[in-house]
mmCIF file of C-alpha atoms in Angstrom:
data_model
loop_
_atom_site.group_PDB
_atom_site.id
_atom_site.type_symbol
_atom_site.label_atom_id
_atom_site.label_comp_id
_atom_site.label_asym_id
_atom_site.label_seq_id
_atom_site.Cartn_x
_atom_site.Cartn_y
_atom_site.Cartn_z
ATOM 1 C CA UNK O 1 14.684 -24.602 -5.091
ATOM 2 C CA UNK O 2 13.418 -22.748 -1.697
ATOM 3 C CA UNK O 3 10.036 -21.735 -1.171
ATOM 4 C CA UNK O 4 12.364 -18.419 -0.708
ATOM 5 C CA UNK O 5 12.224 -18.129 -5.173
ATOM 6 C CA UNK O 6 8.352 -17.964 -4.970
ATOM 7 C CA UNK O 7 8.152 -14.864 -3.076
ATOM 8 C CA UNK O 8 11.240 -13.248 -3.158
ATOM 9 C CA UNK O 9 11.286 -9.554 -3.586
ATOM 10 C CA UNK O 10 13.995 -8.084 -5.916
ATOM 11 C CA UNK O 11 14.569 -4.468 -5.144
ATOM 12 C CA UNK O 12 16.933 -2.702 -7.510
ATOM 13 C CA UNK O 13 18.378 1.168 -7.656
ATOM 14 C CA UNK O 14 18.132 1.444 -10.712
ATOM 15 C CA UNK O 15 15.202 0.739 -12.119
ATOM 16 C CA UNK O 16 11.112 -0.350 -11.865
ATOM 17 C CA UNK O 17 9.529 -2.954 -13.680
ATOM 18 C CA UNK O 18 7.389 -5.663 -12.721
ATOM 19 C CA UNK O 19 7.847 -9.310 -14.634
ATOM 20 C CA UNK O 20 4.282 -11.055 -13.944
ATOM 21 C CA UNK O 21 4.812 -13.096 -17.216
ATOM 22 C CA UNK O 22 6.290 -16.350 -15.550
ATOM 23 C CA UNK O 23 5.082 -19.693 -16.453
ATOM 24 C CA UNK O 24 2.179 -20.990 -14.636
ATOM 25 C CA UNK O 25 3.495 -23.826 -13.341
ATOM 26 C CA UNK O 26 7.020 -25.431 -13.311
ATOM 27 C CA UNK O 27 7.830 -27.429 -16.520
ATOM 28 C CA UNK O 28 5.094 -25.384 -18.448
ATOM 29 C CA UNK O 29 5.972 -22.520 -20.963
ATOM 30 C CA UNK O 30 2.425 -21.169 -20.695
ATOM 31 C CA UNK O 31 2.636 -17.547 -19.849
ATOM 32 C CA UNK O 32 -0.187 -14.387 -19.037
ATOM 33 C CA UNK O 33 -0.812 -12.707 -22.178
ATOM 34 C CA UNK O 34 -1.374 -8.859 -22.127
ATOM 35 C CA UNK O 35 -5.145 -8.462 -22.167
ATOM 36 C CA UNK O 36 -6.848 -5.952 -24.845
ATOM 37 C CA UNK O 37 -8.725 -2.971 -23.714
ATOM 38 C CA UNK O 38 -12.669 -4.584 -24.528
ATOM 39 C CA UNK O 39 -11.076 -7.310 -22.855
ATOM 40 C CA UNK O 40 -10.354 -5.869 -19.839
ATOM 41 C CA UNK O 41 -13.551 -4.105 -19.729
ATOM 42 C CA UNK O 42 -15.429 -6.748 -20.218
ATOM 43 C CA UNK O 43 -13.709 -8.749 -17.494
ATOM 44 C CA UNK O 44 -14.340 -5.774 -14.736
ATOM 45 C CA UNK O 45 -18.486 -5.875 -15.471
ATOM 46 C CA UNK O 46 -20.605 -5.543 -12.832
ATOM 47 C CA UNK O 47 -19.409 -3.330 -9.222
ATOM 48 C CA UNK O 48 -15.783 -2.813 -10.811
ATOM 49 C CA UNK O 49 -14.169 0.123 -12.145
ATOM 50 C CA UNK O 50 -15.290 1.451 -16.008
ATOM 51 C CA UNK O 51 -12.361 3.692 -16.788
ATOM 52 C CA UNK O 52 -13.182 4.647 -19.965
ATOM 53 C CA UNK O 53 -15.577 6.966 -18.563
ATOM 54 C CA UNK O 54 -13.040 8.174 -16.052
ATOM 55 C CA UNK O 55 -12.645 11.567 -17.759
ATOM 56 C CA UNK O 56 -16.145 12.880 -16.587
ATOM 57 C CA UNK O 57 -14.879 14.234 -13.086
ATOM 58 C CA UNK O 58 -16.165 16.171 -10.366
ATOM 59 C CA UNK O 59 -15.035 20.148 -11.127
ATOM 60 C CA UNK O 60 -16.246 21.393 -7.077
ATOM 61 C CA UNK O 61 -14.047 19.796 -4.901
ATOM 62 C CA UNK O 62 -12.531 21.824 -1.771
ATOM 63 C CA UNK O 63 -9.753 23.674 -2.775
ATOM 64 C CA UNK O 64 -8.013 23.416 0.961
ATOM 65 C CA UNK O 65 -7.714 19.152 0.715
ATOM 66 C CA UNK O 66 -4.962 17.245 1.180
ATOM 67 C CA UNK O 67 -4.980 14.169 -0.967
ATOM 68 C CA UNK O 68 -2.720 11.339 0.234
ATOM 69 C CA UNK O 69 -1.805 7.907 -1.662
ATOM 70 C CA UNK O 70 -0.309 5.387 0.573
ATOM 71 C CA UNK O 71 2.421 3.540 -1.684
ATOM 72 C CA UNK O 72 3.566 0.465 -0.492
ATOM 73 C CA UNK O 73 3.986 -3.453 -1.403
ATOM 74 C CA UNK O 74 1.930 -7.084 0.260
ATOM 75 C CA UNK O 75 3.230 -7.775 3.071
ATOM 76 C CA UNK O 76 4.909 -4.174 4.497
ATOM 77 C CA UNK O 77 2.430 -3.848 7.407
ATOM 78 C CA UNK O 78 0.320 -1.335 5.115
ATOM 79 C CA UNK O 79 -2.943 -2.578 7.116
ATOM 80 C CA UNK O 80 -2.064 -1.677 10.159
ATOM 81 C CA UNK O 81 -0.303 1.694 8.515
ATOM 82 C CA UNK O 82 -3.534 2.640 6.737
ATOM 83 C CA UNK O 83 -5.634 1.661 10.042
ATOM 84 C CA UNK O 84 -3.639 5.305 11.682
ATOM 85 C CA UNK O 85 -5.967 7.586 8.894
ATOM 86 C CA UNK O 86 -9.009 5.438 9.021
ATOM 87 C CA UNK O 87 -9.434 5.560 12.802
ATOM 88 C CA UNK O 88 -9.301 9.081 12.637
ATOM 89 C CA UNK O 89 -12.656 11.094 12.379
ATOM 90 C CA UNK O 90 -11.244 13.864 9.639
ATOM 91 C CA UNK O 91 -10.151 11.255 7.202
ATOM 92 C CA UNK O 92 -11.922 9.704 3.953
ATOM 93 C CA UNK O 93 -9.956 6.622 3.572
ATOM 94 C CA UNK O 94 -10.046 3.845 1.308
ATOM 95 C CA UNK O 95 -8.213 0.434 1.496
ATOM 96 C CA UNK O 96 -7.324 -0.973 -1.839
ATOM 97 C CA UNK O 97 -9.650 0.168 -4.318
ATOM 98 C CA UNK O 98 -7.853 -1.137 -7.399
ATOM 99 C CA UNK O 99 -8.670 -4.393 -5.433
ATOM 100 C CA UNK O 100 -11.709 -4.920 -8.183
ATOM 101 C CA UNK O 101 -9.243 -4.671 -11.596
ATOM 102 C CA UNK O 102 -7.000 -7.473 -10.009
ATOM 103 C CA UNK O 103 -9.860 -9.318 -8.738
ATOM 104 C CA UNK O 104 -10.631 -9.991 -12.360
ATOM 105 C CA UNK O 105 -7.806 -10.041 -14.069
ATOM 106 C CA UNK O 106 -5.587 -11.716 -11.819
ATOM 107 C CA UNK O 107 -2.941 -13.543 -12.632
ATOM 108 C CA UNK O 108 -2.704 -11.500 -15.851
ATOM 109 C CA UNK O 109 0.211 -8.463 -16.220
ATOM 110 C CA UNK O 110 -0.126 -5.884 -13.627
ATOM 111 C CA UNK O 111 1.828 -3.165 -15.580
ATOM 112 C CA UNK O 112 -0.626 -2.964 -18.638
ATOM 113 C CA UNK O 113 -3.332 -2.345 -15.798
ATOM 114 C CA UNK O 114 -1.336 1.071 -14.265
ATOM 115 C CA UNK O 115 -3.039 3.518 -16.509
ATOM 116 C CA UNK O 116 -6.179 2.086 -15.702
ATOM 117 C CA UNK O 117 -5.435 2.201 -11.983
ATOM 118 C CA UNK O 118 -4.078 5.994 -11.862
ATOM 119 C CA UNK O 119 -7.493 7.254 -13.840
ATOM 120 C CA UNK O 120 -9.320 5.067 -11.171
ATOM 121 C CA UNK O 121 -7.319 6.962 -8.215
ATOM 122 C CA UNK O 122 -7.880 10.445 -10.359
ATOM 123 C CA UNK O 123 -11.804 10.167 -10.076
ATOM 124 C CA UNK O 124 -11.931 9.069 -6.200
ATOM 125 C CA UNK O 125 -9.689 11.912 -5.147
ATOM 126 C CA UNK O 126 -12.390 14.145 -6.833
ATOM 127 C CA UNK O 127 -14.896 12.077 -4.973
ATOM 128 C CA UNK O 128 -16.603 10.389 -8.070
ATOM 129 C CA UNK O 129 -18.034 6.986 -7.916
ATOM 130 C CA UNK O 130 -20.589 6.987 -10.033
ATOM 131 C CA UNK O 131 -18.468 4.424 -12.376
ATOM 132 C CA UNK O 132 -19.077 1.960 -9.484
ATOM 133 C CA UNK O 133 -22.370 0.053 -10.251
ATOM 134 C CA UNK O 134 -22.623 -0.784 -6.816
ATOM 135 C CA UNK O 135 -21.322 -0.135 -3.000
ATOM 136 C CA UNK O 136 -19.191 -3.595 -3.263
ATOM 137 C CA UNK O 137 -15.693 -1.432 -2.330
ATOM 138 C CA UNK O 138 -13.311 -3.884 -1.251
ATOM 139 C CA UNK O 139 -13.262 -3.856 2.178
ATOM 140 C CA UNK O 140 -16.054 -1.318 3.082
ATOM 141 C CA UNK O 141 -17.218 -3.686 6.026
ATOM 142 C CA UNK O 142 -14.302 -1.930 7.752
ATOM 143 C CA UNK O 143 -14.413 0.970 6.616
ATOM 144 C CA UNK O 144 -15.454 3.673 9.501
ATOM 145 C CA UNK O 145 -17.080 6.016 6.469
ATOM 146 C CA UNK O 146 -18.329 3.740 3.889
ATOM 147 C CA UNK O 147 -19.911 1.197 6.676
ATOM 148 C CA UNK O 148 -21.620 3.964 8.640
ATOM 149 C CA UNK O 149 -25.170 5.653 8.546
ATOM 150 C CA UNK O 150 -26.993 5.852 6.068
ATOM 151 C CA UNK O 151 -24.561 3.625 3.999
ATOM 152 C CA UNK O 152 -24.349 0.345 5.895
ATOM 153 C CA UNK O 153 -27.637 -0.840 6.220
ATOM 154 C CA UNK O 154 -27.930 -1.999 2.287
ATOM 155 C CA UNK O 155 -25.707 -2.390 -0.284
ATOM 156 C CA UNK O 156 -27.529 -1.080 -3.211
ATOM 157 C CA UNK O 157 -26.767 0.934 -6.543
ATOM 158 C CA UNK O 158 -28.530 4.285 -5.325
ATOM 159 C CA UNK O 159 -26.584 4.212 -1.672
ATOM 160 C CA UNK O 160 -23.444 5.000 -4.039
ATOM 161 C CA UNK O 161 -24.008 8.959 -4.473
ATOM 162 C CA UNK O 162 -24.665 9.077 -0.214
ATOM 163 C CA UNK O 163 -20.903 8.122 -0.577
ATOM 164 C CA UNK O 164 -19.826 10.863 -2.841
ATOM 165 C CA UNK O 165 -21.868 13.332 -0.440
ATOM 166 C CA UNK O 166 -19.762 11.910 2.384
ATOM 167 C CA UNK O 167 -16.058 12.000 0.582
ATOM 168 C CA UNK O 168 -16.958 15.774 -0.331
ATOM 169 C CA UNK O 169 -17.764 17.346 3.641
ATOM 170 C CA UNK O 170 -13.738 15.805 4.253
ATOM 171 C CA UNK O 171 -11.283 17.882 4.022
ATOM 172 C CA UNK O 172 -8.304 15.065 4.204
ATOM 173 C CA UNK O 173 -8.834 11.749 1.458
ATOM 174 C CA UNK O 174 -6.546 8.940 2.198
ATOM 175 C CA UNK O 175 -6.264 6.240 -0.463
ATOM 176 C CA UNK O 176 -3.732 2.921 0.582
ATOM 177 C CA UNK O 177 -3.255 0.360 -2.441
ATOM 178 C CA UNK O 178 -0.376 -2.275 -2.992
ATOM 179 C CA UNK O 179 -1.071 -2.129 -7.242
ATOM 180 C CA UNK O 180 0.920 1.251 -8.167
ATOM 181 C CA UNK O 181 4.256 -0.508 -8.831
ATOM 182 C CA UNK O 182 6.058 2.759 -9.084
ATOM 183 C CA UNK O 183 5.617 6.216 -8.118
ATOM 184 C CA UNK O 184 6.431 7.729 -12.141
ATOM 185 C CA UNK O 185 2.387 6.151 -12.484
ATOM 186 C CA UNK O 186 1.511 8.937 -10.239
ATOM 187 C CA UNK O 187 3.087 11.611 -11.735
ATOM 188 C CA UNK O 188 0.241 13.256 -13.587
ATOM 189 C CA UNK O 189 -1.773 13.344 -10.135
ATOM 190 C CA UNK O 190 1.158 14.758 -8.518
ATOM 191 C CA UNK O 191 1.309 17.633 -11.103
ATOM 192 C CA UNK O 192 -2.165 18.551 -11.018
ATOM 193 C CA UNK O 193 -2.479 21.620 -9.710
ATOM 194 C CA UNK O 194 -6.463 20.586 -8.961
ATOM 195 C CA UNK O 195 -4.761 17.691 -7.077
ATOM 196 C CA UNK O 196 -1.593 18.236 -5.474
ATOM 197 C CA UNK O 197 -1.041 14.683 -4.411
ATOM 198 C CA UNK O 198 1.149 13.625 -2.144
ATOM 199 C CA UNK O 199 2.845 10.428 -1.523
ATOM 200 C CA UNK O 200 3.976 8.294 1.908
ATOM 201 C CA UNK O 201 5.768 5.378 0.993
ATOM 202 C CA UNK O 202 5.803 2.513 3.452
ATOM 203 C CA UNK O 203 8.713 0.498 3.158
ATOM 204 C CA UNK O 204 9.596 -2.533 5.220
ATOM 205 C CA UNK O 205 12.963 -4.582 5.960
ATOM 206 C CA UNK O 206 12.852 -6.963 2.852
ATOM 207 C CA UNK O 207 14.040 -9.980 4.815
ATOM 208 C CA UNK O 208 10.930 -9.507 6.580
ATOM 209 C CA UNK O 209 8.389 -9.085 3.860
ATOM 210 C CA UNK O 210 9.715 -11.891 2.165
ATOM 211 C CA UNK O 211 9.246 -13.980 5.344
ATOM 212 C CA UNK O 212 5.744 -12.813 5.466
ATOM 213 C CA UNK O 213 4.715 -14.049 2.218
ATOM 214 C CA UNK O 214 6.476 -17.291 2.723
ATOM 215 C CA UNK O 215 4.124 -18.173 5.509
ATOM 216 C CA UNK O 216 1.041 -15.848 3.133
ATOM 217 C CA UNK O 217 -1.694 -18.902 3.040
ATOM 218 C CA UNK O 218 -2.710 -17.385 -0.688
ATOM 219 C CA UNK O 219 1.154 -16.922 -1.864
ATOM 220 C CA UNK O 220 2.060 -14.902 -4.810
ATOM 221 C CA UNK O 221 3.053 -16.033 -8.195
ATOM 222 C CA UNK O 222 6.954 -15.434 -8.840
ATOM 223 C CA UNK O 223 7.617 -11.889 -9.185
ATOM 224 C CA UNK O 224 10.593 -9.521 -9.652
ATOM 225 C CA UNK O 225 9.849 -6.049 -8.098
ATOM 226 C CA UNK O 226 12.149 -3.432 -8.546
ATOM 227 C CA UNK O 227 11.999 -0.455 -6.842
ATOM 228 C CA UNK O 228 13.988 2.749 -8.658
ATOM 229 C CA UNK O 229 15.055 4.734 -5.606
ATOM 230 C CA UNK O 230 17.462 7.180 -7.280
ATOM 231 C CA UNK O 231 15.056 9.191 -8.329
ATOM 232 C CA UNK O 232 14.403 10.033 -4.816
ATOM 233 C CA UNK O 233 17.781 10.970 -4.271
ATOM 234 C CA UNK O 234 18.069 13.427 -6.118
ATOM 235 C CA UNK O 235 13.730 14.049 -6.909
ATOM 236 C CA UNK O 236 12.461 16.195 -9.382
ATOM 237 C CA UNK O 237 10.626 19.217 -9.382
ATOM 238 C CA UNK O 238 6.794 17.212 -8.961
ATOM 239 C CA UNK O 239 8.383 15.348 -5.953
ATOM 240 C CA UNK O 240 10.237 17.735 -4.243
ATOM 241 C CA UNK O 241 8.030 18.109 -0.630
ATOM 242 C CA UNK O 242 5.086 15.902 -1.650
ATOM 243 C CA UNK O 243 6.917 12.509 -0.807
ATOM 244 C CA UNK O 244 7.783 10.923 2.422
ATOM 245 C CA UNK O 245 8.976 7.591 3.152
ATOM 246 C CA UNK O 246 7.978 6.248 6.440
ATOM 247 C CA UNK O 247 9.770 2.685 7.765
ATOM 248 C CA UNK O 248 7.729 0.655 9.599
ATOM 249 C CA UNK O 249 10.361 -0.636 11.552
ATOM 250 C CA UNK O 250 10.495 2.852 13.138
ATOM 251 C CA UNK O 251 6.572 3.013 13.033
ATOM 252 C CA UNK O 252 6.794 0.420 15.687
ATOM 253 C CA UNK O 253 9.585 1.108 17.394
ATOM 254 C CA UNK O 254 8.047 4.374 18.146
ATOM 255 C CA UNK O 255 4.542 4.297 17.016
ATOM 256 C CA UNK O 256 3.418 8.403 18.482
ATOM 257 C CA UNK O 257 6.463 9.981 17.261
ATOM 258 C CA UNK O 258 6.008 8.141 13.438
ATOM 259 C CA UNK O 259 2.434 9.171 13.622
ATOM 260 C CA UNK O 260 2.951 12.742 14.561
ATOM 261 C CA UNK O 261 5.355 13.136 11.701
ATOM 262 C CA UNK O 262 3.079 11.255 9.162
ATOM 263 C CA UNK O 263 0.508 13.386 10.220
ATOM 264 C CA UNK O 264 2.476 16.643 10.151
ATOM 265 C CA UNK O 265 2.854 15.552 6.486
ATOM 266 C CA UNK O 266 -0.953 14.859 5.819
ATOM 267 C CA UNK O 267 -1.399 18.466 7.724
ATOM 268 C CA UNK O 268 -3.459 16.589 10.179
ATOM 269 C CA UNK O 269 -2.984 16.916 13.529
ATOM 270 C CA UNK O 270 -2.720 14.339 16.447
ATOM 271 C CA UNK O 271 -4.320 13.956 19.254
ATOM 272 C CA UNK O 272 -4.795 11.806 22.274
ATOM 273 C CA UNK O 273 -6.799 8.818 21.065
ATOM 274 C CA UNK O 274 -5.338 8.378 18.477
ATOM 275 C CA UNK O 275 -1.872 8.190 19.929
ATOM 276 C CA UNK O 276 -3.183 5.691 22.491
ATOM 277 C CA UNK O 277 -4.499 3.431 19.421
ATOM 278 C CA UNK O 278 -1.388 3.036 17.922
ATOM 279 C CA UNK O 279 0.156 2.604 20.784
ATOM 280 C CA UNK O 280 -2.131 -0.020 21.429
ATOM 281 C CA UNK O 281 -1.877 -1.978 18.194
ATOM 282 C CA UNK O 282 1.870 -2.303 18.051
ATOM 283 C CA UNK O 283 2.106 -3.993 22.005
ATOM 284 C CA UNK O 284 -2.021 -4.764 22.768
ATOM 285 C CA UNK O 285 -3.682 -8.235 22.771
ATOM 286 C CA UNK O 286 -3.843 -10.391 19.752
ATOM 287 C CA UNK O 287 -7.374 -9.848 18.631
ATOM 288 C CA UNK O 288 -10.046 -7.052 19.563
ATOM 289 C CA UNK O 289 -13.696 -7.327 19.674
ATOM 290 C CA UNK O 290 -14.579 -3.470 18.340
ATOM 291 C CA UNK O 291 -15.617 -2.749 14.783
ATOM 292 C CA UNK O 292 -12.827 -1.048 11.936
ATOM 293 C CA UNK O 293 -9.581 -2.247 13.797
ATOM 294 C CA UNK O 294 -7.196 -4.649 12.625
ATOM 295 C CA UNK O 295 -6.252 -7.350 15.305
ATOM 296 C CA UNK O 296 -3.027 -5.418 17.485
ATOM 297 C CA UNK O 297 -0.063 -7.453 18.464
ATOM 298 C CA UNK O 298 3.764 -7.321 19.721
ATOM 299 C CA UNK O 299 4.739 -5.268 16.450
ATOM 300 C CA UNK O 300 7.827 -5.011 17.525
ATOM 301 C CA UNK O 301 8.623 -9.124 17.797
ATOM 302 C CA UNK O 302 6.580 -9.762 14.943
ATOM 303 C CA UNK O 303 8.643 -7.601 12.738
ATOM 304 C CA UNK O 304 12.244 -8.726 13.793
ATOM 305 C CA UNK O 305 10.428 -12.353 13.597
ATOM 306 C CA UNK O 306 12.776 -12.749 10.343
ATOM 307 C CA UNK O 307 16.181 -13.196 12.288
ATOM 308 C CA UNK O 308 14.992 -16.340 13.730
ATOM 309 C CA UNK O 309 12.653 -18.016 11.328
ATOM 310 C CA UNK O 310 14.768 -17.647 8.012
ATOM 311 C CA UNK O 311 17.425 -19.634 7.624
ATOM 312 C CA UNK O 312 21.369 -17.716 7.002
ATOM 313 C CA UNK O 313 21.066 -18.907 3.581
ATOM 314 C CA UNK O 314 17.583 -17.692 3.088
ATOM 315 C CA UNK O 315 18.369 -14.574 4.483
ATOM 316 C CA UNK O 316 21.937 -14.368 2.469
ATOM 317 C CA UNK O 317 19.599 -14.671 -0.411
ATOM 318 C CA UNK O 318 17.189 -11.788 0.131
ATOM 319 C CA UNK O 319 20.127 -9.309 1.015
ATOM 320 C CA UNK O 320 22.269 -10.193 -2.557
ATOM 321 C CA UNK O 321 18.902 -9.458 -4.563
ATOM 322 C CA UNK O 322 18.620 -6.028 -2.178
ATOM 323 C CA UNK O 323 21.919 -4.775 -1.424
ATOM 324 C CA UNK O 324 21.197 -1.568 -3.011
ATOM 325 C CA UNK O 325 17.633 -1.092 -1.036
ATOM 326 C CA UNK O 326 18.659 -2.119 1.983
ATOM 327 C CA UNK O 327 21.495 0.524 2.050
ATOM 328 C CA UNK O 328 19.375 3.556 0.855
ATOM 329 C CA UNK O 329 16.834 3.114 3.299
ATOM 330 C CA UNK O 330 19.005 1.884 6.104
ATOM 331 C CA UNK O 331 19.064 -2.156 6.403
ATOM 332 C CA UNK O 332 22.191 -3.264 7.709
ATOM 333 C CA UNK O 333 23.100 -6.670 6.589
ATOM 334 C CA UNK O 334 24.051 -9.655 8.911
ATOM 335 C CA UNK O 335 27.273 -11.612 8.233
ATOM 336 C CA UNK O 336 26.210 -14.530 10.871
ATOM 337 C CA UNK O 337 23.655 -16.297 11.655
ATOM 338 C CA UNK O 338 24.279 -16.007 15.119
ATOM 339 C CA UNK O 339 24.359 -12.028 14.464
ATOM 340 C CA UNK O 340 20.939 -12.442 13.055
ATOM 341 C CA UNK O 341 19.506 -14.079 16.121
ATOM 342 C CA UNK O 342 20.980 -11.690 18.529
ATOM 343 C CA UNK O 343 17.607 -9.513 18.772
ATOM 344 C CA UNK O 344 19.512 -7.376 20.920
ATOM 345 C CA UNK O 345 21.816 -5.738 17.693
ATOM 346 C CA UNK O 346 19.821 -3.827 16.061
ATOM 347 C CA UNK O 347 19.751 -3.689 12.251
ATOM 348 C CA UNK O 348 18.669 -0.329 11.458
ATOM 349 C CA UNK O 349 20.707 2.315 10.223
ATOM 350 C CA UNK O 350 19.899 5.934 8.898
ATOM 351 C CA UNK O 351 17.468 6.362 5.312
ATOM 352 C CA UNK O 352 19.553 7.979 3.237
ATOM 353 C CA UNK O 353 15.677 9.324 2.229
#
């Protein structure tokens, strides 16, 4: 059927799961098995994550942090979002370090891989990577900390601890990953009083996202995400003022207000330069020569590019599977296509988060 099926997302009120079990291949009834925990381990080896030593965790970390998690999804503009804490000089941020588990276990079931995830996030919000058995973070080569003096000039097992120094002397640890499929996986973090995570979920029109990972060169395998949003509806007592959802159709609509709210969250505060980058990346050139930026561009056409690439039906599509979604975070459907391409309407409404 369309290309649409492949990458479609399916958010759903009611409930969270994530089916990565589909057959490899049409006409095949070969599916991922769940692998076992030596299994696992034994696929991770060398510069991944060894969680079963994830219990032996820094005890002096700075009382006054603020942790943040970045939840999001591929394709929701989360590199650009997660560019707004790594630019800035207070922040320890890290881009997708449960990168490594999916690097070698992928395609395999991403929900038997959570706990393994949430005990990987537990030690690098205390600032302990001395599981890593080297500096190969996925990508540290943009990363203003990590790829900075002393740590830059080698990549070698001993550089690791100069990291830990360097988390420790920040007071604000940012951490952006697309591989917790649903906030409950957090929940222990959230609670811990040595924590006190909080959470900024980045959500993006789905008629969007799904036209970003139709034209995705890598593609995803076939995938039914379900978001529960109910929950935050009415949250309970671990959520209640340590979640924030943040739509980056506002983000780039109006880039310094968004930031000075995100960062009113993160109790950071904003300033100047900062402003002027985001600013910058949502309407600058298409490409930029300095180090630790992601290429800026016309955010604001690129994310209304939807409404005149995708077809009615293809669009049609994408708003039966998330009806519910789309009206709790303030998506208004289209009931034309002419109404689609009529950039001048505008199809957002108010979160009901």
């Amino acid at each position: 059927r369309h290309q649409l099926d492949r990458v479609l997302i399916y958010v759903n009120v009611r409930s969270f799961a994530v089916q990565w079990g589909e057959p490899l291949s049409e006409g095949t009834d070969e599916r991922q098995t769940i692998p076992s925990a030596t299994e696992v381990v034994s696929a991770l080896g060398e510069g991944c994550w060894l969680w079963e030593e994830a219990q032996d965790l820094q005890e002096s970390y700075q009382d006054n942090s603020t942790l943040i998690y970045v939840l999001t999804t591929w394709r929701s503009g989360s590199s650009f979002f997660g560019e707004l804490f790594n630019q800035n000089p207070e922040v320890f941020f890290l881009y997708e370090p449960m990168w490594h588990i999916w690097q070698k276990l992928y395609p395999g079931d991403a929900v038997s891989l959570q706990g393994a995830a949430r005990d990987m996030l537990s030690s690098l919000y205390r600032c302990d990577l001395s599981n890593f058995t080297s500096l190969g973070l996925f990508g540290a080569t943009l990363n203003k900390v990590v790829c900075s003096y002393p740590l830059c000039s080698a990549y070698r097992k001993e550089v690791v601890g100069m990291v830990d120094d360097k988390c420790l002397k920040y007071n604000t640890i940012v951490i952006k990953g697309v591989r917790i499929l649903d906030i409950n996986v957090l929940a222990p973090l959230m609670e811990d009083p040595s924590l006190d995570l909080k959470v900024i979920h980045l959500v993006r029109d789905p008629r969007a996202v799904a036209n970003s990972r139709i034209k995705s060169r890598h593609g995803l395998i076939r995938e039914n995400l379900q978001v529960d949003f109910t929950e935050r509806l009415k949250p309970p007592s671990w959520l209640k003022g340590k979640y924030m959802v943040a739509r980056y159709e506002d983000l780039v609509e109006n880039p310094v207000k968004v930031l000075r709210n995100i960062y009113r969250f993160a109790n950071l505060s904003s300033n100047h330069d900062i402003e002027l980058f985001a600013l910058n990346m949502t309407s600058g050139s298409s490409s930029s020569s300095k180090p630790f930026i992601v290429s800026s561009r016309n955010a604001t056409q690129a994310a209304s590019a939807w409404r005149t690439v995708l077809s009615i039906q293809q669009i049609k599509q994408v708003e039966d599977y998330c009806h519910h979604a789309m009206s709790v975070l303030g998506y208004e459907r289209v009931r034309t296509a002419g109404e689609a391409k009529d950039l001048s309407k505008s199809l957002l409404a108010h979160s009901k988060l």
